[in-house]
Coordinates of C-alpha atoms in Angstrom, one line a residue:
M167 CA 86.1 122.1 21.4
E168 CA 83.2 124.5 21.9
A169 CA 82.3 126.7 19.0
P170 CA 82.6 130.5 19.7
G171 CA 78.8 130.9 19.3
E172 CA 78.2 128.2 21.9
A173 CA 80.6 129.9 24.4
V174 CA 78.9 133.2 23.9
A175 CA 75.5 131.7 24.4
A176 CA 76.5 129.9 27.6
A177 CA 77.5 133.2 29.3
P178 CA 74.1 134.8 29.4
A179 CA 72.6 131.5 30.6
G180 CA 74.8 131.7 33.8
G181 CA 73.9 135.3 34.2
E182 CA 70.2 134.5 33.8
R183 CA 70.5 131.8 36.5
I184 CA 72.0 134.3 38.9
T185 CA 69.4 136.9 38.1
A186 CA 66.6 134.3 38.6
R187 CA 68.0 133.6 42.1
L188 CA 68.6 137.2 43.1
T189 CA 65.2 138.8 42.5
W190 CA 64.7 142.5 43.2
Q191 CA 62.5 141.6 46.2
K192 CA 65.3 139.5 47.7
L193 CA 67.8 142.4 47.1
T194 CA 65.7 145.3 48.3
I195 CA 62.8 144.5 50.7
L196 CA 64.7 143.5 53.8
P197 CA 67.6 146.1 53.4
G198 CA 65.0 148.7 52.8
L199 CA 63.1 147.9 55.9
I200 CA 66.3 147.9 57.9
A201 CA 67.2 151.3 56.5
L202 CA 63.8 152.7 57.4
V203 CA 64.0 151.4 61.0
L204 CA 67.5 152.9 61.4
I205 CA 66.4 156.3 59.9
G206 CA 63.3 156.3 62.1
T207 CA 65.5 155.5 65.2
W208 CA 67.9 158.2 64.2
L209 CA 65.1 160.8 63.9
W210 CA 63.6 159.8 67.2
F211 CA 67.1 159.9 68.8
R212 CA 67.7 163.4 67.6
G213 CA 64.5 164.6 69.2
A214 CA 65.1 162.8 72.5
E215 CA 66.3 164.7 75.5
L216 CA 69.7 163.4 76.6
D217 CA 71.1 164.3 80.0
A218 CA 74.8 164.3 80.9
I219 CA 74.8 160.6 81.7
A220 CA 73.2 159.5 78.4
R221 CA 75.5 161.9 76.4
N222 CA 78.5 160.4 78.2
S223 CA 77.5 156.9 77.2
L224 CA 77.5 157.9 73.6
A225 CA 80.4 160.3 73.5
D226 CA 83.8 160.0 71.8
G227 CA 82.7 157.6 69.1
N228 CA 81.5 155.1 71.6
V229 CA 78.6 153.9 69.3
S230 CA 80.9 153.2 66.3
L231 CA 83.4 151.5 68.5
R232 CA 80.8 149.2 70.0
I233 CA 79.4 148.3 66.5
R234 CA 83.0 147.6 65.3
Q235 CA 83.7 145.4 68.3
H236 CA 80.4 143.5 67.8
I237 CA 81.1 142.9 64.1
E238 CA 84.7 141.8 64.9
M239 CA 83.6 139.3 67.5
T240 CA 80.9 137.9 65.2
A241 CA 83.3 137.5 62.2
I242 CA 86.2 136.0 64.2
S243 CA 84.0 133.5 66.1
T244 CA 82.2 132.5 62.9
F245 CA 85.6 131.9 61.2
F246 CA 86.7 129.6 63.9
V247 CA 83.4 127.8 63.9
L248 CA 83.8 127.1 60.2
I249 CA 87.4 125.8 60.4
I250 CA 86.4 123.6 63.4
A251 CA 82.9 122.3 62.5
I252 CA 83.1 121.7 58.7
P253 CA 86.4 119.6 58.8
L254 CA 85.1 117.8 61.9
G255 CA 81.8 117.1 60.2
I256 CA 83.5 115.7 57.2
A257 CA 85.8 113.5 59.3
L258 CA 82.8 112.1 61.3
T259 CA 81.1 110.9 58.1
R260 CA 84.2 108.9 57.1
P261 CA 84.0 105.1 57.9
W262 CA 87.0 105.2 60.2
L263 CA 85.5 107.8 62.5
R264 CA 81.7 107.3 62.0
K265 CA 81.3 105.6 65.4
A266 CA 82.4 108.7 67.2
T267 CA 79.6 110.9 65.7
P268 CA 77.1 110.5 68.6
V269 CA 79.8 111.5 71.1
A270 CA 80.9 114.5 69.1
L271 CA 77.3 115.7 68.7
A272 CA 76.7 115.2 72.4
V273 CA 79.7 117.3 73.3
A274 CA 78.6 120.0 70.8
N275 CA 75.1 119.9 72.3
L276 CA 76.5 120.7 75.7
G277 CA 77.6 124.1 74.3
Q278 CA 73.9 125.0 73.6
A279 CA 72.5 123.2 76.6
V280 CA 74.4 125.5 78.9
P281 CA 72.9 129.0 79.0
S282 CA 75.1 131.3 76.9
L283 CA 75.8 133.8 79.8
G284 CA 76.6 130.9 82.1
L285 CA 79.0 129.5 79.5
L286 CA 80.8 132.8 79.2
V287 CA 81.1 133.1 83.0
L288 CA 82.5 129.6 83.2
L289 CA 85.1 130.4 80.5
V290 CA 86.2 133.5 82.5
F291 CA 87.7 131.2 85.2
W292 CA 89.9 129.6 82.5
L293 CA 90.7 132.5 80.1
N294 CA 90.1 135.6 82.3
I295 CA 87.8 138.5 81.2
G296 CA 88.0 140.1 77.8
Q297 CA 87.1 139.8 74.2
T298 CA 89.1 136.6 73.7
T299 CA 86.9 134.8 76.3
A300 CA 83.8 136.1 74.6
V301 CA 84.9 134.9 71.2
A302 CA 85.7 131.4 72.7
G303 CA 82.3 131.2 74.2
M304 CA 80.6 132.2 70.9
V305 CA 82.5 129.5 69.1
V306 CA 81.5 126.8 71.6
Y307 CA 77.9 128.0 71.4
A308 CA 77.7 128.1 67.6
V309 CA 79.5 125.0 66.6
L310 CA 76.5 122.7 66.8
P311 CA 74.4 124.0 63.9
V312 CA 77.3 123.9 61.4
L313 CA 78.6 120.5 62.6
A314 CA 75.1 118.9 62.6
N315 CA 74.2 120.3 59.2
T316 CA 77.5 119.2 57.7
I317 CA 77.0 115.7 59.0
A318 CA 73.3 115.6 57.8
G319 CA 74.2 117.0 54.4
L320 CA 76.9 114.5 53.8
R321 CA 74.9 111.6 55.1
G322 CA 71.9 112.5 53.1
I323 CA 73.6 111.9 49.8
D324 CA 72.4 109.0 47.7
P325 CA 75.1 106.2 48.1
Q326 CA 74.6 105.3 44.5
L327 CA 76.1 108.7 43.5
T328 CA 79.3 108.2 45.4
E329 CA 79.6 104.6 44.3
A330 CA 79.2 105.7 40.7
A331 CA 81.9 108.3 41.2
R332 CA 84.3 105.7 42.6
G333 CA 83.4 103.4 39.8
I334 CA 84.7 105.8 37.2
G335 CA 88.0 106.0 39.0
M336 CA 87.7 109.1 41.2
S337 CA 89.8 109.1 44.4
P338 CA 88.2 109.5 47.8
L339 CA 89.3 113.2 47.9
G340 CA 87.9 113.7 44.4
V341 CA 84.5 112.1 45.4
L342 CA 84.4 114.4 48.5
G343 CA 85.3 117.6 46.6
K344 CA 83.4 117.0 43.4
V345 CA 80.3 115.1 44.5
E346 CA 79.7 115.0 48.3
L347 CA 80.5 118.6 49.3
P348 CA 78.7 120.3 46.4
L349 CA 75.5 118.2 47.2
A350 CA 75.8 119.1 50.9
V351 CA 76.4 122.8 50.3
P352 CA 72.7 123.9 50.9
L353 CA 72.5 122.3 54.4
I354 CA 76.0 123.4 55.3
L355 CA 75.3 127.0 54.4
A356 CA 72.0 126.9 56.3
G357 CA 74.0 125.9 59.4
V358 CA 76.5 128.7 58.8
R359 CA 73.7 131.2 58.5
N360 CA 72.2 130.0 61.7
A361 CA 75.6 130.2 63.5
L362 CA 76.1 133.8 62.3
V363 CA 72.8 135.0 63.7
L364 CA 73.5 133.1 67.0
N365 CA 76.8 134.8 67.2
V366 CA 75.3 138.3 66.8
G367 CA 72.9 137.6 69.6
T368 CA 75.5 136.0 71.9
A369 CA 78.0 138.9 71.3
T370 CA 75.6 141.2 73.3
L371 CA 76.5 139.2 76.4
A372 CA 80.2 139.9 76.0
T373 CA 79.6 143.1 78.0
F374 CA 79.3 141.1 81.2
I375 CA 82.8 139.7 80.9
G376 CA 84.5 142.9 79.6
G377 CA 84.2 142.0 75.9
G378 CA 82.6 145.2 74.6
G379 CA 80.1 145.2 71.7
L380 CA 76.6 146.6 71.5
G381 CA 75.8 144.9 74.8
D382 CA 77.7 147.8 76.5
L383 CA 75.0 150.2 75.2
I384 CA 72.2 148.0 76.3
A385 CA 73.7 147.3 79.7
S386 CA 74.4 151.0 80.2
G387 CA 70.9 152.0 79.3
I388 CA 69.5 149.4 81.7
T389 CA 71.9 150.2 84.6
N390 CA 71.5 154.0 84.3
Q391 CA 67.8 153.8 83.3
R392 CA 68.4 155.8 80.2
M393 CA 65.8 154.7 77.6
P394 CA 67.4 156.4 74.6
V395 CA 70.7 154.6 75.1
L396 CA 68.9 151.3 75.7
M397 CA 66.7 151.8 72.6
L398 CA 69.7 152.7 70.4
G399 CA 71.7 149.6 71.5
S400 CA 68.7 147.3 71.0
V401 CA 67.8 148.6 67.6
L402 CA 71.4 148.4 66.3
T403 CA 71.7 144.8 67.5
V404 CA 68.5 143.7 65.9
A405 CA 69.4 145.6 62.7
L406 CA 72.8 144.0 62.6
A407 CA 71.3 140.5 63.1
L408 CA 68.8 141.0 60.3
L409 CA 71.5 142.5 58.0
V410 CA 73.9 139.5 58.7
D411 CA 71.0 137.0 58.0
W412 CA 70.2 138.8 54.7
L413 CA 73.8 138.8 53.6
A414 CA 74.2 135.1 54.5
S415 CA 71.0 134.3 52.5
I416 CA 72.4 136.1 49.4
V417 CA 75.7 134.1 49.7
E418 CA 73.7 130.9 50.2
L419 CA 71.8 131.6 46.9
L420 CA 75.0 132.4 45.0
L421 CA 76.9 129.3 46.3
R422 CA 74.1 126.9 45.8
P423 CA 75.1 124.4 43.0
R424 CA 73.2 125.0 39.8
G425 CA 71.8 121.5 39.8
L426 CA 70.1 122.1 43.2
E427 CA 68.3 125.3 42.3
G428 CA 64.9 123.6 42.5
S429 CA 65.5 122.2 46.0
S430 CA 65.3 125.5 47.8

């Protein structure tokens, strides 16, 4: 049993490790730049001359609605990417399914080989127009980085480690959960981060199939030749992508196993 003094001493050590990962630069620089860009855009937008068409494009809470739709599509599509790609990646590294890995990766590659707008249009013929079709297209487009990184992370583990775990009596599930997945976490999280940013960008194309999102503002600005509307939609999309990438990087640092801190 641990002595009380040892338990107390262990707590600050964990806190110090987290503090060492989350430096003030990591926590403040990028969010500060995003905030400055958004404030600058808001000040510019307040001074811009808006005609009736531009005001109509932004009226009745349209901006907040499009932001919410964009975030919803990104979150839902990323959720489905995770529950599809990670279990599939684990299965493809097991001996009984390893031979199917090249086929699965080739199919996943097709999602990114096809232009994202073309993929969404093809899905319209199957699922009709709307946000559901947009989410399905985003899932197909973003599966590859998570799937490929899961496979690479699990395959990159030293076989001696898994053999040692089996040698001390651990079950296959125990080896997977306590040895393989923790060691593969950095690569898997990097794939998830990549998929999130891809989904934010792909969600702008949902406007062409009636899916909504910030792409509606961008398309409206281009179609009606209203630069303030176009600028607002573009800046909000870029800011959202940067914010999502920053949040994912924070989660990646927090979830990285302590023994792998030096590998980043």
